[in-house]
Coordinates of C-alpha atoms in Angstrom, one line a residue:
M192 CA 39.1 73.9 -95.6
V193 CA 40.1 74.7 -99.2
T194 CA 39.1 72.2 -101.9
L195 CA 41.6 71.6 -104.6
A196 CA 40.4 68.8 -106.7
A197 CA 37.7 66.1 -106.9
Q198 CA 38.2 62.8 -108.5
E199 CA 35.6 60.4 -109.8
P200 CA 35.9 56.8 -108.7
T201 CA 37.9 54.8 -111.3
A202 CA 35.2 52.2 -111.6
R203 CA 32.7 54.8 -112.7
L204 CA 34.8 56.2 -115.5
P205 CA 33.2 55.1 -118.9
R206 CA 36.5 55.6 -120.8
P207 CA 40.0 56.9 -119.8
V208 CA 39.7 59.8 -122.2
P209 CA 39.9 63.6 -121.5
Y210 CA 36.7 65.5 -121.2
L211 CA 36.3 69.2 -121.9
P212 CA 33.5 70.7 -119.7
L213 CA 32.4 73.4 -122.2
V214 CA 29.4 74.6 -120.1
T215 CA 31.3 74.8 -116.9
G216 CA 34.1 76.6 -118.6
S217 CA 31.7 79.0 -120.3
L218 CA 29.9 79.8 -117.1
I219 CA 33.2 80.6 -115.4
A220 CA 34.4 82.7 -118.3
L221 CA 31.2 84.7 -118.3
C222 CA 31.2 85.3 -114.6
V223 CA 34.8 86.5 -114.8
A224 CA 34.1 88.7 -117.8
V225 CA 31.0 90.3 -116.2
F226 CA 33.0 91.0 -113.0
L227 CA 36.0 92.6 -114.8
V228 CA 33.9 95.1 -116.8
G229 CA 31.7 96.0 -113.8
P230 CA 32.3 98.7 -111.2
V231 CA 33.1 96.2 -108.4
S232 CA 36.4 95.1 -109.9
G233 CA 37.8 98.6 -109.7
L234 CA 39.5 98.2 -113.0
D235 CA 37.4 100.6 -115.1
P236 CA 38.3 104.3 -114.3
L237 CA 35.0 105.5 -115.9
Y238 CA 33.2 104.5 -112.7
G239 CA 35.2 107.1 -110.8
T240 CA 36.5 106.9 -107.3
G241 CA 35.2 107.5 -103.8
S242 CA 31.5 108.3 -103.5
A243 CA 31.0 108.1 -107.2
E244 CA 32.4 104.6 -107.4
A245 CA 30.3 103.6 -104.3
C246 CA 27.2 104.9 -106.0
A247 CA 28.0 103.1 -109.2
Q248 CA 28.4 99.8 -107.3
T249 CA 25.1 100.4 -105.4
L250 CA 23.2 101.1 -108.6
Y251 CA 24.9 98.2 -110.3
Y252 CA 23.8 95.7 -107.6
H253 CA 20.3 97.1 -107.5
R254 CA 19.9 96.9 -111.3
W255 CA 21.3 93.4 -111.8
G256 CA 21.0 91.8 -108.4
A257 CA 17.9 89.9 -107.0
I258 CA 16.0 91.4 -104.1
P259 CA 13.8 89.0 -102.2
A260 CA 10.9 91.5 -101.7
E261 CA 10.9 92.3 -105.4
L262 CA 10.7 88.6 -106.3
L263 CA 7.8 87.9 -104.0
H264 CA 5.8 90.9 -105.1
N265 CA 7.0 90.8 -108.8
A266 CA 7.6 94.6 -108.5
V267 CA 10.6 96.8 -108.3
L268 CA 11.2 98.4 -104.9
P269 CA 11.2 102.2 -104.7
A270 CA 14.6 103.8 -104.4
R271 CA 13.8 104.8 -100.8
L272 CA 13.5 101.1 -99.8
A273 CA 16.4 100.0 -101.9
H274 CA 18.8 102.4 -100.2
L275 CA 19.4 104.4 -103.3
H276 CA 18.3 107.8 -101.9
H277 CA 21.9 109.1 -102.0
C278 CA 22.6 108.0 -105.6
A279 CA 21.0 109.3 -108.8
A280 CA 19.5 106.3 -110.6
G281 CA 20.1 106.4 -114.3
G282 CA 17.8 105.4 -117.1
G283 CA 17.8 102.2 -119.1
L284 CA 15.6 99.2 -119.5
P285 CA 13.1 98.6 -116.7
K286 CA 14.2 95.9 -114.2
I287 CA 12.3 92.6 -114.4
P288 CA 12.4 90.9 -111.0
A289 CA 12.1 87.3 -112.4
L290 CA 14.9 88.0 -114.8
S291 CA 17.1 89.5 -112.1
V292 CA 17.5 86.0 -110.7
L293 CA 19.4 85.0 -113.8
T294 CA 21.5 88.2 -114.0
A295 CA 22.4 88.0 -110.3
M296 CA 24.0 84.6 -110.9
F297 CA 26.7 86.4 -112.9
V298 CA 27.3 89.3 -110.6
H299 CA 29.7 89.0 -107.6
G300 CA 30.5 91.2 -104.6
G301 CA 34.3 91.2 -104.8
W302 CA 37.4 89.3 -105.9
L303 CA 37.2 86.7 -103.1
H304 CA 33.5 86.1 -103.7
L305 CA 34.2 85.5 -107.4
A306 CA 37.3 83.3 -106.8
G307 CA 35.6 81.1 -104.2
N308 CA 32.6 80.5 -106.3
M309 CA 34.6 79.8 -109.5
V310 CA 36.9 77.3 -107.7
F311 CA 34.0 75.3 -106.4
L312 CA 32.3 75.4 -109.9
F313 CA 35.5 74.4 -111.6
V314 CA 36.2 71.5 -109.2
F315 CA 32.7 70.0 -109.0
G316 CA 30.9 71.3 -112.1
A317 CA 33.1 69.5 -114.6
M318 CA 32.4 66.1 -113.1
V319 CA 28.6 66.7 -112.8
E320 CA 28.5 68.0 -116.4
R321 CA 30.4 64.9 -117.6
R322 CA 27.9 62.6 -115.9
I323 CA 24.6 64.2 -117.0
G324 CA 25.7 65.9 -120.3
P325 CA 26.2 69.6 -121.2
Q326 CA 22.6 70.5 -122.1
A327 CA 21.2 68.9 -119.0
F328 CA 23.9 70.5 -116.8
L329 CA 23.1 74.0 -118.1
L330 CA 19.4 73.6 -117.5
F331 CA 20.1 72.1 -114.1
Y332 CA 22.4 74.9 -113.1
V333 CA 19.9 77.7 -114.1
A334 CA 17.0 75.8 -112.5
L335 CA 18.9 75.4 -109.2
G336 CA 19.8 79.1 -109.2
Y337 CA 16.2 80.0 -109.5
L338 CA 15.2 77.4 -106.8
A339 CA 17.8 78.7 -104.4
T340 CA 17.0 82.4 -104.9
Y341 CA 13.2 82.1 -104.7
G342 CA 13.5 79.7 -101.8
Y343 CA 15.8 82.3 -100.0
A344 CA 13.2 85.0 -100.8
L345 CA 10.5 82.9 -99.1
F346 CA 12.8 82.1 -96.2
E347 CA 13.6 85.8 -95.6
S348 CA 10.1 87.1 -96.2
G349 CA 9.2 89.8 -93.7
S350 CA 12.8 90.1 -92.4
P351 CA 15.2 93.0 -92.9
A352 CA 17.1 90.8 -95.4
A353 CA 14.1 90.8 -97.8
T354 CA 15.2 94.3 -99.0
Q355 CA 18.9 93.4 -99.4
T356 CA 20.4 92.6 -102.8
L357 CA 21.4 89.1 -103.5
V358 CA 24.2 88.5 -106.0
G359 CA 26.5 85.6 -106.9
A360 CA 26.2 82.1 -108.3
S361 CA 26.4 80.5 -104.8
G362 CA 22.9 79.0 -104.9
A363 CA 23.4 77.3 -108.3
I364 CA 26.9 76.1 -107.3
A365 CA 25.5 74.7 -104.1
G366 CA 23.1 72.7 -106.2
V367 CA 26.1 71.4 -108.2
L368 CA 27.7 70.3 -104.9
G369 CA 24.5 68.5 -103.8
A370 CA 24.4 66.7 -107.2
Y371 CA 28.0 65.7 -106.9
L372 CA 27.4 64.3 -103.5
C373 CA 24.5 62.2 -104.8
L374 CA 26.4 61.0 -107.9
Y375 CA 29.8 60.5 -106.4
P376 CA 29.5 60.0 -102.7
K377 CA 32.7 57.8 -102.5
A378 CA 34.9 60.0 -104.6
R379 CA 38.0 61.4 -103.1
I380 CA 38.4 65.2 -102.7
T381 CA 41.8 66.8 -102.1
S382 CA 41.6 69.6 -99.6
L383 CA 43.8 72.0 -97.7
I384 CA 43.3 72.1 -94.0
P385 CA 44.4 75.5 -92.5
L386 CA 44.8 74.0 -89.0
L387 CA 47.2 71.4 -90.4
L388 CA 49.5 74.0 -92.1
F389 CA 47.6 73.6 -95.4
L390 CA 48.7 70.0 -95.9
P391 CA 46.9 68.5 -98.9
L392 CA 44.7 65.6 -97.7
R393 CA 42.2 63.4 -99.4
F394 CA 38.7 62.8 -97.9
P395 CA 35.6 61.1 -99.3
A396 CA 33.0 63.4 -100.8
W397 CA 30.4 62.6 -98.3
L398 CA 32.7 63.9 -95.5
V399 CA 33.8 67.1 -97.2
L400 CA 30.4 68.1 -98.5
G401 CA 28.6 67.0 -95.4
F402 CA 30.9 69.2 -93.4
W403 CA 30.3 72.1 -95.8
F404 CA 26.5 71.6 -95.4
A405 CA 26.8 71.5 -91.6
V406 CA 28.8 74.8 -91.6
Q407 CA 26.1 76.5 -93.7
W408 CA 23.4 75.2 -91.4
L409 CA 25.1 76.4 -88.2
S410 CA 25.9 79.8 -89.8
I411 CA 22.3 80.6 -90.3
R412 CA 21.7 80.8 -86.6
A413 CA 24.8 83.0 -86.1
T414 CA 23.8 85.5 -88.8
D415 CA 22.0 88.8 -88.1
P416 CA 19.4 89.2 -90.8
A417 CA 19.6 93.0 -90.6
T418 CA 23.3 92.8 -91.6
P419 CA 24.3 92.2 -95.2
G420 CA 26.3 89.0 -95.5
V421 CA 26.3 85.5 -96.9
A422 CA 23.0 84.0 -97.9
Y423 CA 23.4 80.7 -96.1
A424 CA 19.8 79.7 -96.6
A425 CA 20.2 79.9 -100.4
H426 CA 23.2 77.6 -100.1
L427 CA 21.2 75.0 -98.1
I428 CA 18.2 75.2 -100.4
G429 CA 20.4 74.9 -103.5
F430 CA 22.3 72.0 -102.1
A431 CA 19.2 70.1 -101.0
G432 CA 17.6 70.7 -104.4
G433 CA 20.6 69.6 -106.3
F434 CA 20.9 66.4 -104.3
A435 CA 17.1 65.7 -104.8
F436 CA 17.2 66.4 -108.6
A437 CA 20.2 64.2 -109.1
W438 CA 18.7 61.4 -107.1
L439 CA 15.4 61.6 -109.0
L440 CA 16.8 62.1 -112.5
W441 CA 20.1 60.4 -112.6
R442 CA 20.2 57.9 -109.7
G443 CA 16.9 56.1 -110.5
G444 CA 15.0 57.8 -107.7
A445 CA 12.0 58.5 -109.9
R446 CA 11.8 54.9 -111.1
R447 CA 12.0 53.7 -107.5
I448 CA 9.1 56.0 -106.4
A449 CA 7.1 54.9 -109.4
G450 CA 7.7 51.2 -108.6
L451 CA 6.8 51.8 -105.0
L452 CA 3.6 53.5 -105.9
G453 CA 2.8 50.8 -108.4
R454 CA 3.2 48.1 -105.7
V455 CA 1.1 50.1 -103.2
T456 CA -1.7 50.7 -105.7
G457 CA -1.5 47.1 -106.8
R458 CA -2.0 45.9 -103.3
T459 CA -4.9 48.3 -102.7
R460 CA -6.7 47.0 -105.8
H461 CA -6.5 43.4 -104.6

């Protein structure tokens, strides 16, 4: 299933005026720019070819990506554990594990990885940004990226995946998907279904995103932790966190909890 566009219910639109999602657009532009100038895009001849290019990519991921074991111990892994023994590590500023979570959100593992993430961010990010505001959206995006990455580190603690590099904005974008589902559960999403010859069909958000969540959940059981691949656990953690944050902060969940606690304490006092 390929998502093309998401539409907000007409009744929820405050005004029929255009909205320019500056934060969403800036995040997409920054991710694309970082990818184009990095060694993974293959566009810069200075990185060389063959083994030289492979080493440049390995060092690039290790320098700017997030490694679960480093996050949990707040210390950089030795080159032996980080699989850099065949590459000569260069100098530069020392790596800060906590900061690597932020830098990893702008590093991607290939053209398809970048394109897939940016499509989802473009489709769903603009609507969430419009609903909660640009400043809140930026803080929300970064916070969900950290939540998903550290949650993934805890989930993979002690497994072979704990020493593998994690890159990409998938955790933060999954948080945006969760927020969208919470804020616009009845919105219609236009999708292309490969099994139906890519015919564009419209489905409610709860069905499309619920199906996406189920796929991520089932994929965890089918994934070998010793083999590098997609961090499905980070997707699930980000999605759940985004839904919870949106419900608490922008759907009145915090007020409902406070009111419930007030009623409970009031009954207890009497």
